PDB file of C-alpha atoms in Angstrom:
ATOM      1  CA  THR A   7      -0.038  -0.036  -0.003  1.00  0.00           C
ATOM      2  CA  ASP A   8       1.078   3.547  -0.568  1.00  0.00           C
ATOM      3  CA  ILE A   9       2.312   5.692   2.272  1.00  0.00           C
ATOM      4  CA  PHE A  10       0.159   8.438   1.224  1.00  0.00           C
ATOM      5  CA  GLU A  11      -3.236   8.233  -0.339  1.00  0.00           C
ATOM      6  CA  ILE A  12      -3.822  11.233  -2.661  1.00  0.00           C
ATOM      7  CA  LYS A  13      -7.418  12.189  -3.551  1.00  0.00           C
ATOM      8  CA  GLY A  14      -7.269  13.997  -6.963  1.00  0.00           C
ATOM      9  CA  GLU A  15      -4.169  14.364  -9.088  1.00  0.00           C
ATOM     10  CA  PHE A  16      -0.578  14.203  -7.936  1.00  0.00           C
ATOM     11  CA  SER A  17       1.394  14.904 -11.227  1.00  0.00           C
ATOM     12  CA  PHE A  18       5.232  14.698 -11.384  1.00  0.00           C
ATOM     13  CA  GLU A  19       7.484  15.741 -14.418  1.00  0.00           C
ATOM     14  CA  ALA A  20      10.664  14.263 -15.203  1.00  0.00           C
ATOM     15  CA  ASN A  21      13.259  13.364 -17.816  1.00  0.00           C
ATOM     16  CA  PRO A  22      13.082   9.765 -18.893  1.00  0.00           C
ATOM     17  CA  ASP A  23      16.659   9.058 -17.938  1.00  0.00           C
ATOM     18  CA  GLU A  24      15.947  10.128 -14.335  1.00  0.00           C
ATOM     19  CA  LEU A  25      13.200   7.668 -13.840  1.00  0.00           C
ATOM     20  CA  THR A  26      14.936   4.640 -12.344  1.00  0.00           C
ATOM     21  CA  LEU A  27      12.831   1.767 -10.829  1.00  0.00           C
ATOM     22  CA  GLU A  28      13.841   2.948  -7.443  1.00  0.00           C
ATOM     23  CA  LYS A  29      12.872   6.535  -8.095  1.00  0.00           C
ATOM     24  CA  VAL A  30       9.380   5.697  -9.629  1.00  0.00           C
ATOM     25  CA  GLN A  31       8.730   3.272  -6.574  1.00  0.00           C
ATOM     26  CA  LEU A  32       9.593   6.242  -4.237  1.00  0.00           C
ATOM     27  CA  LEU A  33       7.143   8.392  -6.190  1.00  0.00           C
ATOM     28  CA  LYS A  34       4.444   5.845  -6.050  1.00  0.00           C
ATOM     29  CA  ASP A  35       4.911   5.351  -2.319  1.00  0.00           C
ATOM     30  CA  PHE A  36       4.443   9.036  -1.640  1.00  0.00           C
ATOM     31  CA  GLY A  37       1.217   9.351  -3.582  1.00  0.00           C
ATOM     32  CA  VAL A  38       2.085  10.281  -7.279  1.00  0.00           C
ATOM     33  CA  ASN A  39      -0.399   9.049  -9.589  1.00  0.00           C
ATOM     34  CA  ARG A  40       0.501  10.855 -12.829  1.00  0.00           C
ATOM     35  CA  LEU A  41       3.886  10.820 -14.440  1.00  0.00           C
ATOM     36  CA  SER A  42       4.710  13.320 -17.244  1.00  0.00           C
ATOM     37  CA  MET A  43       7.913  12.541 -19.192  1.00  0.00           C
ATOM     38  CA  GLY A  44       9.795  15.147 -21.290  1.00  0.00           C
ATOM     39  CA  VAL A  45      10.440  12.839 -24.219  1.00  0.00           C
ATOM     40  CA  GLN A  46      10.266  15.418 -27.032  1.00  0.00           C
ATOM     41  CA  THR A  47      11.376  12.942 -29.826  1.00  0.00           C
ATOM     42  CA  PHE A  48      12.416   9.314 -30.357  1.00  0.00           C
ATOM     43  CA  LYS A  49      15.020  10.226 -32.950  1.00  0.00           C
ATOM     44  CA  PRO A  50      18.573  10.156 -31.506  1.00  0.00           C
ATOM     45  CA  GLU A  51      19.890  12.864 -33.804  1.00  0.00           C
ATOM     46  CA  LEU A  52      17.213  15.305 -32.700  1.00  0.00           C
ATOM     47  CA  LEU A  53      17.658  14.488 -29.091  1.00  0.00           C
ATOM     48  CA  GLU A  54      21.331  15.534 -29.496  1.00  0.00           C
ATOM     49  CA  ILE A  55      20.432  18.751 -31.213  1.00  0.00           C
ATOM     50  CA  LEU A  56      18.021  19.589 -28.397  1.00  0.00           C
ATOM     51  CA  GLY A  57      20.767  18.884 -25.842  1.00  0.00           C
ATOM     52  CA  ARG A  58      18.628  16.169 -24.105  1.00  0.00           C
ATOM     53  CA  THR A  59      20.477  13.746 -21.695  1.00  0.00           C
ATOM     54  CA  HIS A  60      18.320  10.787 -22.547  1.00  0.00           C
ATOM     55  CA  ASN A  61      18.298   8.316 -25.416  1.00  0.00           C
ATOM     56  CA  THR A  62      15.380   6.316 -26.990  1.00  0.00           C
ATOM     57  CA  SER A  63      16.001   3.220 -24.823  1.00  0.00           C
ATOM     58  CA  ASP A  64      15.701   5.385 -21.787  1.00  0.00           C
ATOM     59  CA  ILE A  65      12.104   6.382 -22.851  1.00  0.00           C
ATOM     60  CA  TYR A  66      11.006   2.631 -23.044  1.00  0.00           C
ATOM     61  CA  GLN A  67      12.657   1.941 -19.737  1.00  0.00           C
ATOM     62  CA  ALA A  68      11.073   4.670 -18.002  1.00  0.00           C
ATOM     63  CA  VAL A  69       7.650   3.652 -19.329  1.00  0.00           C
ATOM     64  CA  THR A  70       8.338   0.225 -18.173  1.00  0.00           C
ATOM     65  CA  ASN A  71       9.482   1.194 -14.792  1.00  0.00           C
ATOM     66  CA  ALA A  72       6.400   3.412 -14.211  1.00  0.00           C
ATOM     67  CA  ARG A  73       4.092   0.577 -15.096  1.00  0.00           C
ATOM     68  CA  ALA A  74       5.843  -1.988 -13.031  1.00  0.00           C
ATOM     69  CA  VAL A  75       5.161   0.007  -9.843  1.00  0.00           C
ATOM     70  CA  GLY A  76       1.724   0.865 -10.874  1.00  0.00           C
ATOM     71  CA  ILE A  77       1.687   4.596 -11.630  1.00  0.00           C
ATOM     72  CA  PRO A  78      -1.832   4.735 -13.123  1.00  0.00           C
ATOM     73  CA  SER A  79      -1.454   7.626 -15.631  1.00  0.00           C
ATOM     74  CA  ILE A  80       1.593   8.164 -17.945  1.00  0.00           C
ATOM     75  CA  SER A  81       1.927  11.078 -20.133  1.00  0.00           C
ATOM     76  CA  LEU A  82       4.598  11.931 -22.844  1.00  0.00           C
ATOM     77  CA  ASP A  83       5.719  15.314 -24.202  1.00  0.00           C
ATOM     78  CA  LEU A  84       6.474  15.324 -27.903  1.00  0.00           C
ATOM     79  CA  MET A  85       7.786  18.294 -29.844  1.00  0.00           C
ATOM     80  CA  TYR A  86       7.376  19.249 -33.660  1.00  0.00           C
ATOM     81  CA  HIS A  87       8.850  21.989 -35.842  1.00  0.00           C
ATOM     82  CA  LEU A  88      12.315  21.105 -34.487  1.00  0.00           C
ATOM     83  CA  PRO A  89      15.653  21.805 -36.301  1.00  0.00           C
ATOM     84  CA  LYS A  90      16.247  19.358 -39.102  1.00  0.00           C
ATOM     85  CA  GLN A  91      13.032  17.603 -38.211  1.00  0.00           C
ATOM     86  CA  THR A  92      11.077  16.116 -41.050  1.00  0.00           C
ATOM     87  CA  ILE A  93       7.432  15.284 -41.103  1.00  0.00           C
ATOM     88  CA  ASP A  94       8.324  11.518 -41.225  1.00  0.00           C
ATOM     89  CA  ASP A  95      10.393  12.059 -38.148  1.00  0.00           C
ATOM     90  CA  PHE A  96       7.516  13.473 -36.254  1.00  0.00           C
ATOM     91  CA  LYS A  97       5.060  10.804 -37.504  1.00  0.00           C
ATOM     92  CA  ASP A  98       7.563   8.087 -36.366  1.00  0.00           C
ATOM     93  CA  SER A  99       7.763   9.549 -32.808  1.00  0.00           C
ATOM     94  CA  LEU A 100       4.116   9.752 -32.631  1.00  0.00           C
ATOM     95  CA  GLU A 101       3.599   6.141 -33.721  1.00  0.00           C
ATOM     96  CA  LYS A 102       6.134   4.931 -31.283  1.00  0.00           C
ATOM     97  CA  ALA A 103       4.399   6.850 -28.359  1.00  0.00           C
ATOM     98  CA  LEU A 104       1.005   5.449 -29.402  1.00  0.00           C
ATOM     99  CA  ALA A 105       2.256   1.943 -29.777  1.00  0.00           C
ATOM    100  CA  MET A 106       3.116   1.910 -25.977  1.00  0.00           C
ATOM    101  CA  ASP A 107      -0.511   2.558 -25.244  1.00  0.00           C
ATOM    102  CA  ILE A 108       0.315   5.738 -23.514  1.00  0.00           C
ATOM    103  CA  ASP A 109      -2.565   7.483 -21.438  1.00  0.00           C
ATOM    104  CA  HIS A 110      -1.781  11.104 -22.442  1.00  0.00           C
ATOM    105  CA  ILE A 111       0.252  13.035 -25.051  1.00  0.00           C
ATOM    106  CA  SER A 112       1.170  16.701 -25.000  1.00  0.00           C
ATOM    107  CA  SER A 113       2.625  17.998 -28.224  1.00  0.00           C
ATOM    108  CA  TYR A 114       4.000  21.483 -28.733  1.00  0.00           C
ATOM    109  CA  GLY A 115       5.754  23.165 -31.644  1.00  0.00           C
ATOM    110  CA  LEU A 116       9.243  24.593 -30.804  1.00  0.00           C
ATOM    111  CA  ILE A 117       9.162  28.338 -29.926  1.00  0.00           C
ATOM    112  CA  LEU A 118      12.319  30.435 -30.115  1.00  0.00           C
ATOM    113  CA  GLU A 119      12.488  32.448 -26.920  1.00  0.00           C
ATOM    114  CA  PRO A 120      14.822  35.513 -26.820  1.00  0.00           C
ATOM    115  CA  LYS A 121      18.019  34.929 -24.779  1.00  0.00           C
ATOM    116  CA  THR A 122      17.862  31.102 -25.122  1.00  0.00           C
ATOM    117  CA  GLN A 123      20.720  29.193 -26.569  1.00  0.00           C
ATOM    118  CA  PHE A 124      18.527  28.040 -29.699  1.00  0.00           C
ATOM    119  CA  TYR A 125      17.419  31.730 -30.336  1.00  0.00           C
ATOM    120  CA  ASN A 126      21.063  32.966 -30.216  1.00  0.00           C
ATOM    121  CA  MET A 127      22.162  30.069 -32.649  1.00  0.00           C
ATOM    122  CA  TYR A 128      19.227  30.891 -34.891  1.00  0.00           C
ATOM    123  CA  LYS A 129      20.133  34.599 -35.162  1.00  0.00           C
ATOM    124  CA  LYS A 130      23.836  33.701 -35.903  1.00  0.00           C
ATOM    125  CA  GLY A 131      22.491  31.465 -38.780  1.00  0.00           C
ATOM    126  CA  LYS A 132      23.804  28.338 -36.965  1.00  0.00           C
ATOM    127  CA  LEU A 133      20.395  26.748 -36.705  1.00  0.00           C
ATOM    128  CA  LYS A 134      17.944  26.062 -39.391  1.00  0.00           C
ATOM    129  CA  ILE A 135      14.091  25.828 -38.360  1.00  0.00           C
ATOM    130  CA  PRO A 136      11.673  24.305 -40.834  1.00  0.00           C
ATOM    131  CA  ASN A 137       9.352  26.905 -42.322  1.00  0.00           C
ATOM    132  CA  GLU A 138       6.041  27.678 -40.830  1.00  0.00           C
ATOM    133  CA  ASP A 139       4.069  25.715 -43.525  1.00  0.00           C
ATOM    134  CA  ILE A 140       5.927  22.492 -42.326  1.00  0.00           C
ATOM    135  CA  GLY A 141       5.155  23.240 -38.705  1.00  0.00           C
ATOM    136  CA  GLU A 142       1.487  23.630 -39.583  1.00  0.00           C
ATOM    137  CA  GLU A 143       1.536  20.513 -41.538  1.00  0.00           C
ATOM    138  CA  MET A 144       2.861  18.571 -38.652  1.00  0.00           C
ATOM    139  CA  TYR A 145       0.258  19.964 -36.419  1.00  0.00           C
ATOM    140  CA  GLU A 146      -2.665  19.144 -38.911  1.00  0.00           C
ATOM    141  CA  TYR A 147      -1.144  15.625 -39.038  1.00  0.00           C
ATOM    142  CA  LEU A 148      -1.227  15.488 -35.305  1.00  0.00           C
ATOM    143  CA  LEU A 149      -4.936  16.265 -35.146  1.00  0.00           C
ATOM    144  CA  GLU A 150      -5.862  13.812 -37.867  1.00  0.00           C
ATOM    145  CA  ARG A 151      -3.834  11.039 -36.296  1.00  0.00           C
ATOM    146  CA  MET A 152      -5.084  11.546 -32.872  1.00  0.00           C
ATOM    147  CA  GLN A 153      -8.576  11.368 -34.090  1.00  0.00           C
ATOM    148  CA  ARG A 154      -7.813   7.842 -35.112  1.00  0.00           C
ATOM    149  CA  SER A 155      -6.423   6.917 -31.568  1.00  0.00           C
ATOM    150  CA  GLU A 156      -7.863   6.319 -28.195  1.00  0.00           C
ATOM    151  CA  LEU A 157      -6.751   9.763 -27.077  1.00  0.00           C
ATOM    152  CA  HIS A 158      -9.324  12.476 -27.490  1.00  0.00           C
ATOM    153  CA  GLN A 159      -8.108  16.211 -27.907  1.00  0.00           C
ATOM    154  CA  TYR A 160      -9.300  18.467 -25.052  1.00  0.00           C
ATOM    155  CA  GLU A 161      -6.859  21.356 -25.590  1.00  0.00           C
ATOM    156  CA  ILE A 162      -4.921  22.683 -28.512  1.00  0.00           C
ATOM    157  CA  SER A 163      -1.754  20.614 -27.738  1.00  0.00           C
ATOM    158  CA  ASN A 164      -3.161  18.036 -25.320  1.00  0.00           C
ATOM    159  CA  PHE A 165      -4.772  14.567 -25.871  1.00  0.00           C
ATOM    160  CA  GLY A 166      -5.761  12.021 -23.244  1.00  0.00           C
ATOM    161  CA  LYS A 167      -7.683   8.813 -22.793  1.00  0.00           C
ATOM    162  CA  LEU A 168     -11.016   8.991 -20.906  1.00  0.00           C
ATOM    163  CA  ASN A 169     -10.367  10.185 -17.276  1.00  0.00           C
ATOM    164  CA  HIS A 170      -6.645  10.949 -18.193  1.00  0.00           C
ATOM    165  CA  GLU A 171      -6.907  14.668 -18.743  1.00  0.00           C
ATOM    166  CA  SER A 172      -4.420  16.907 -16.871  1.00  0.00           C
ATOM    167  CA  ASN A 173      -6.369  18.513 -13.997  1.00  0.00           C
ATOM    168  CA  HIS A 174      -3.175  20.547 -13.088  1.00  0.00           C
ATOM    169  CA  ASN A 175      -3.014  22.256 -16.576  1.00  0.00           C
ATOM    170  CA  LYS A 176      -6.732  22.768 -16.807  1.00  0.00           C
ATOM    171  CA  VAL A 177      -6.457  25.223 -13.936  1.00  0.00           C
ATOM    172  CA  TYR A 178      -4.370  27.458 -16.095  1.00  0.00           C
ATOM    173  CA  TRP A 179      -6.652  27.203 -19.073  1.00  0.00           C
ATOM    174  CA  LEU A 180      -9.639  28.020 -16.908  1.00  0.00           C
ATOM    175  CA  ASN A 181      -7.739  31.144 -15.803  1.00  0.00           C
ATOM    176  CA  GLU A 182      -8.249  29.998 -12.191  1.00  0.00           C
ATOM    177  CA  GLU A 183      -5.658  30.805  -9.249  1.00  0.00           C
ATOM    178  CA  TYR A 184      -3.050  28.533  -8.115  1.00  0.00           C
ATOM    179  CA  TYR A 185       0.015  28.376  -5.762  1.00  0.00           C
ATOM    180  CA  GLY A 186       3.517  28.179  -6.800  1.00  0.00           C
ATOM    181  CA  PHE A 187       6.066  26.768  -4.338  1.00  0.00           C
ATOM    182  CA  GLY A 188       9.666  26.104  -5.064  1.00  0.00           C
ATOM    183  CA  ALA A 189      12.494  27.842  -7.031  1.00  0.00           C
ATOM    184  CA  GLY A 190      11.389  29.192 -10.419  1.00  0.00           C
ATOM    185  CA  ALA A 191       7.773  28.258  -9.802  1.00  0.00           C
ATOM    186  CA  SER A 192       4.988  30.559 -10.864  1.00  0.00           C
ATOM    187  CA  GLY A 193       1.665  31.272  -9.017  1.00  0.00           C
ATOM    188  CA  TYR A 194      -1.541  33.312  -9.403  1.00  0.00           C
ATOM    189  CA  VAL A 195      -3.055  34.388  -6.091  1.00  0.00           C
ATOM    190  CA  ASN A 196      -5.429  37.079  -5.180  1.00  0.00           C
ATOM    191  CA  GLY A 197      -5.178  38.603  -8.511  1.00  0.00           C
ATOM    192  CA  VAL A 198      -1.412  38.690  -8.483  1.00  0.00           C
ATOM    193  CA  ARG A 199       0.804  36.665 -10.716  1.00  0.00           C
ATOM    194  CA  TYR A 200       4.311  35.946  -9.459  1.00  0.00           C
ATOM    195  CA  THR A 201       7.404  34.132 -10.308  1.00  0.00           C
ATOM    196  CA  ASN A 202       9.768  32.743  -7.613  1.00  0.00           C
ATOM    197  CA  LEU A 203      13.532  33.202  -7.425  1.00  0.00           C
ATOM    198  CA  ASN A 204      15.760  30.751  -9.233  1.00  0.00           C
ATOM    199  CA  PRO A 205      18.175  28.911  -9.000  1.00  0.00           C
ATOM    200  CA  VAL A 206      17.384  27.071  -5.614  1.00  0.00           C
ATOM    201  CA  ASN A 207      20.188  28.470  -3.633  1.00  0.00           C
ATOM    202  CA  HIS A 208      18.817  31.962  -4.197  1.00  0.00           C
ATOM    203  CA  TYR A 209      15.408  30.666  -3.202  1.00  0.00           C
ATOM    204  CA  ILE A 210      16.576  29.225   0.125  1.00  0.00           C
ATOM    205  CA  LYS A 211      18.722  32.279   0.907  1.00  0.00           C
ATOM    206  CA  ALA A 212      15.716  34.541   0.761  1.00  0.00           C
ATOM    207  CA  ILE A 213      13.667  32.255   2.893  1.00  0.00           C
ATOM    208  CA  ASN A 214      16.536  32.193   5.438  1.00  0.00           C
ATOM    209  CA  GLU A 215      16.605  35.921   5.519  1.00  0.00           C
ATOM    210  CA  GLY A 216      12.910  36.026   6.259  1.00  0.00           C
ATOM    211  CA  LYS A 217      12.041  37.434   2.861  1.00  0.00           C
ATOM    212  CA  LYS A 218       9.433  36.308   0.185  1.00  0.00           C
ATOM    213  CA  PRO A 219      11.412  34.377  -2.325  1.00  0.00           C
ATOM    214  CA  ILE A 220       9.727  36.138  -5.225  1.00  0.00           C
ATOM    215  CA  LEU A 221      11.639  37.527  -8.264  1.00  0.00           C
ATOM    216  CA  SER A 222       8.750  39.377  -9.938  1.00  0.00           C
ATOM    217  CA  GLU A 223       4.914  39.940  -9.487  1.00  0.00           C
ATOM    218  CA  THR A 224       2.372  41.669 -11.612  1.00  0.00           C
ATOM    219  CA  SER A 225      -1.312  42.442 -11.100  1.00  0.00           C
ATOM    220  CA  PRO A 226      -3.251  42.062 -14.367  1.00  0.00           C
ATOM    221  CA  THR A 227      -5.613  44.924 -15.172  1.00  0.00           C
ATOM    222  CA  TYR A 228      -9.395  44.398 -15.620  1.00  0.00           C
ATOM    223  CA  ASN A 229      -8.884  44.441 -19.438  1.00  0.00           C
ATOM    224  CA  GLU A 230      -6.046  42.154 -19.334  1.00  0.00           C
ATOM    225  CA  ARG A 231      -7.843  39.511 -17.172  1.00  0.00           C
ATOM    226  CA  MET A 232     -10.670  39.598 -19.811  1.00  0.00           C
ATOM    227  CA  GLU A 233      -8.156  38.984 -22.549  1.00  0.00           C
ATOM    228  CA  GLU A 234      -6.645  36.281 -20.587  1.00  0.00           C
ATOM    229  CA  GLU A 235     -10.106  34.613 -20.113  1.00  0.00           C
ATOM    230  CA  MET A 236     -10.461  34.462 -23.756  1.00  0.00           C
ATOM    231  CA  PHE A 237      -7.115  33.332 -25.124  1.00  0.00           C
ATOM    232  CA  LEU A 238      -6.559  30.715 -22.368  1.00  0.00           C
ATOM    233  CA  GLY A 239     -10.149  29.376 -22.485  1.00  0.00           C
ATOM    234  CA  LEU A 240     -10.053  29.207 -26.269  1.00  0.00           C
ATOM    235  CA  ARG A 241      -7.112  26.740 -25.950  1.00  0.00           C
ATOM    236  CA  MET A 242      -9.562  24.214 -24.715  1.00  0.00           C
ATOM    237  CA  ASN A 243     -11.814  22.158 -27.020  1.00  0.00           C
ATOM    238  CA  GLN A 244     -14.811  23.054 -24.880  1.00  0.00           C
ATOM    239  CA  GLY A 245     -13.816  26.797 -25.287  1.00  0.00           C
ATOM    240  CA  VAL A 246     -14.988  29.923 -23.265  1.00  0.00           C
ATOM    241  CA  SER A 247     -18.096  29.775 -21.195  1.00  0.00           C
ATOM    242  CA  LYS A 248     -20.303  32.864 -21.658  1.00  0.00           C
ATOM    243  CA  SER A 249     -21.966  32.464 -18.314  1.00  0.00           C
ATOM    244  CA  ARG A 250     -18.638  32.027 -16.557  1.00  0.00           C
ATOM    245  CA  PHE A 251     -17.371  35.236 -18.319  1.00  0.00           C
ATOM    246  CA  LYS A 252     -20.412  37.083 -17.127  1.00  0.00           C
ATOM    247  CA  LYS A 253     -20.104  35.842 -13.530  1.00  0.00           C
ATOM    248  CA  LYS A 254     -16.257  36.792 -13.443  1.00  0.00           C
ATOM    249  CA  PHE A 255     -16.509  40.302 -15.072  1.00  0.00           C
ATOM    250  CA  ASN A 256     -19.995  41.364 -14.642  1.00  0.00           C
ATOM    251  CA  LYS A 257     -20.349  41.969 -18.448  1.00  0.00           C
ATOM    252  CA  LEU A 258     -21.647  40.081 -21.372  1.00  0.00           C
ATOM    253  CA  ILE A 259     -18.900  38.509 -23.631  1.00  0.00           C
ATOM    254  CA  ASP A 260     -20.517  40.364 -26.829  1.00  0.00           C
ATOM    255  CA  GLU A 261     -20.224  43.721 -24.919  1.00  0.00           C
ATOM    256  CA  VAL A 262     -16.522  43.443 -24.877  1.00  0.00           C
ATOM    257  CA  PHE A 263     -15.559  41.185 -27.868  1.00  0.00           C
ATOM    258  CA  GLY A 264     -18.630  41.317 -30.045  1.00  0.00           C
ATOM    259  CA  GLU A 265     -17.066  42.645 -33.217  1.00  0.00           C
ATOM    260  CA  THR A 266     -13.995  40.286 -32.796  1.00  0.00           C
ATOM    261  CA  ILE A 267     -16.141  37.174 -32.434  1.00  0.00           C
ATOM    262  CA  LYS A 268     -18.220  38.265 -35.416  1.00  0.00           C
ATOM    263  CA  ASP A 269     -15.215  38.663 -37.588  1.00  0.00           C
ATOM    264  CA  LEU A 270     -13.385  35.441 -36.564  1.00  0.00           C
ATOM    265  CA  ARG A 271     -16.697  33.585 -36.896  1.00  0.00           C
ATOM    266  CA  CYS A 272     -17.017  34.740 -40.507  1.00  0.00           C
ATOM    267  CA  ARG A 273     -13.389  33.805 -41.222  1.00  0.00           C
ATOM    268  CA  GLY A 274     -14.241  30.368 -40.017  1.00  0.00           C
ATOM    269  CA  LEU A 275     -11.781  30.398 -37.119  1.00  0.00           C
ATOM    270  CA  ILE A 276     -14.277  30.150 -34.172  1.00  0.00           C
ATOM    271  CA  LYS A 277     -17.728  28.800 -33.609  1.00  0.00           C
ATOM    272  CA  GLU A 278     -20.615  29.429 -31.089  1.00  0.00           C
ATOM    273  CA  GLU A 279     -22.430  26.431 -29.794  1.00  0.00           C
ATOM    274  CA  GLY A 280     -24.925  27.541 -27.178  1.00  0.00           C
ATOM    275  CA  GLU A 281     -23.038  28.349 -23.924  1.00  0.00           C
ATOM    276  CA  PHE A 282     -19.503  28.082 -25.463  1.00  0.00           C
ATOM    277  CA  ILE A 283     -17.271  29.979 -27.972  1.00  0.00           C
ATOM    278  CA  SER A 284     -14.495  27.635 -29.290  1.00  0.00           C
ATOM    279  CA  LEU A 285     -11.927  27.290 -32.089  1.00  0.00           C
ATOM    280  CA  THR A 286     -12.684  25.622 -35.264  1.00  0.00           C
ATOM    281  CA  GLU A 287     -10.112  22.889 -36.625  1.00  0.00           C
ATOM    282  CA  ARG A 288      -8.589  25.807 -38.766  1.00  0.00           C
ATOM    283  CA  GLY A 289      -8.629  28.072 -35.737  1.00  0.00           C
ATOM    284  CA  LYS A 290      -6.597  25.583 -33.757  1.00  0.00           C
ATOM    285  CA  VAL A 291      -3.858  25.454 -36.550  1.00  0.00           C
ATOM    286  CA  ILE A 292      -3.464  29.266 -36.323  1.00  0.00           C
ATOM    287  CA  GLY A 293      -4.364  29.690 -32.754  1.00  0.00           C
ATOM    288  CA  ASN A 294      -1.829  32.570 -32.057  1.00  0.00           C
ATOM    289  CA  GLU A 295      -3.537  34.676 -34.705  1.00  0.00           C
ATOM    290  CA  VAL A 296      -6.871  34.064 -33.081  1.00  0.00           C
ATOM    291  CA  PHE A 297      -5.737  34.827 -29.584  1.00  0.00           C
ATOM    292  CA  GLU A 298      -4.073  38.142 -30.770  1.00  0.00           C
ATOM    293  CA  ALA A 299      -7.463  39.355 -32.023  1.00  0.00           C
ATOM    294  CA  PHE A 300      -8.699  39.408 -28.476  1.00  0.00           C
ATOM    295  CA  LEU A 301      -6.122  42.023 -27.271  1.00  0.00           C
ATOM    296  CA  LEU A 302      -7.835  45.092 -26.334  1.00  0.00           C
ATOM    297  CA  ASN A 303      -6.252  48.540 -26.919  1.00  0.00           C
ATOM    298  CA  SER A 304      -6.293  49.828 -23.276  1.00  0.00           C
TER     299      SER A 304
END
């Protein structure tokens, strides 16, 4: 029996090469019931480009170990639109993940963040990223392939078997508040978004000095919170709830975004079905363009 019995979801993220049998047994004993692995790709050359410390065999071993100790829900992260990645590379990784009868898959396109190693290499011409059309084609294949699997899409980049959706992440997309504990963690409490100090020694030092270990905090304005409600909620297949919007902001959604909604609906990027406003299949492919349309000018 487990040392701790957890009601609800206790999710733990790790790289495959870290998940030894002893470690996953320890996680299980302390109540972890969902394991998310940063696989990214099954192709060795791409793992090397990404600077990952695991290899393909580590992925299979980590899943075997997690199943051996009885972790009930296993999720893999896969990336597309990577440097030198072909559509066949991505298809192959997806097939290998599905062949293991995984409970949940998260799949994100590579985003070049300023000041990262990849961004710097890209700006210097040392890194070639596939063009946007190939990235869109990979995502469209992802949608089509997952429709033929046991995993259903419930968010732009997330797919799960029945009862295996990530409750942890749904808190973000529903724009609800949450605590963030530990170095580098982010939280959203009492209308304030904050990010903790990182690395861990800076975090501990602040606590030992009796200070809050917070690097930065911001309080979104009324308009910003309405914007967030739209572009976070639209990430989910269910979409944005009109009644929830009214309850949170004391305004009808059409009062604030009526013209935008009408325009996007005419362009075939969003749809309205009773209580909810959600993305169409085409809207999912160019989601960022849809989200930007909900930015207010004040």
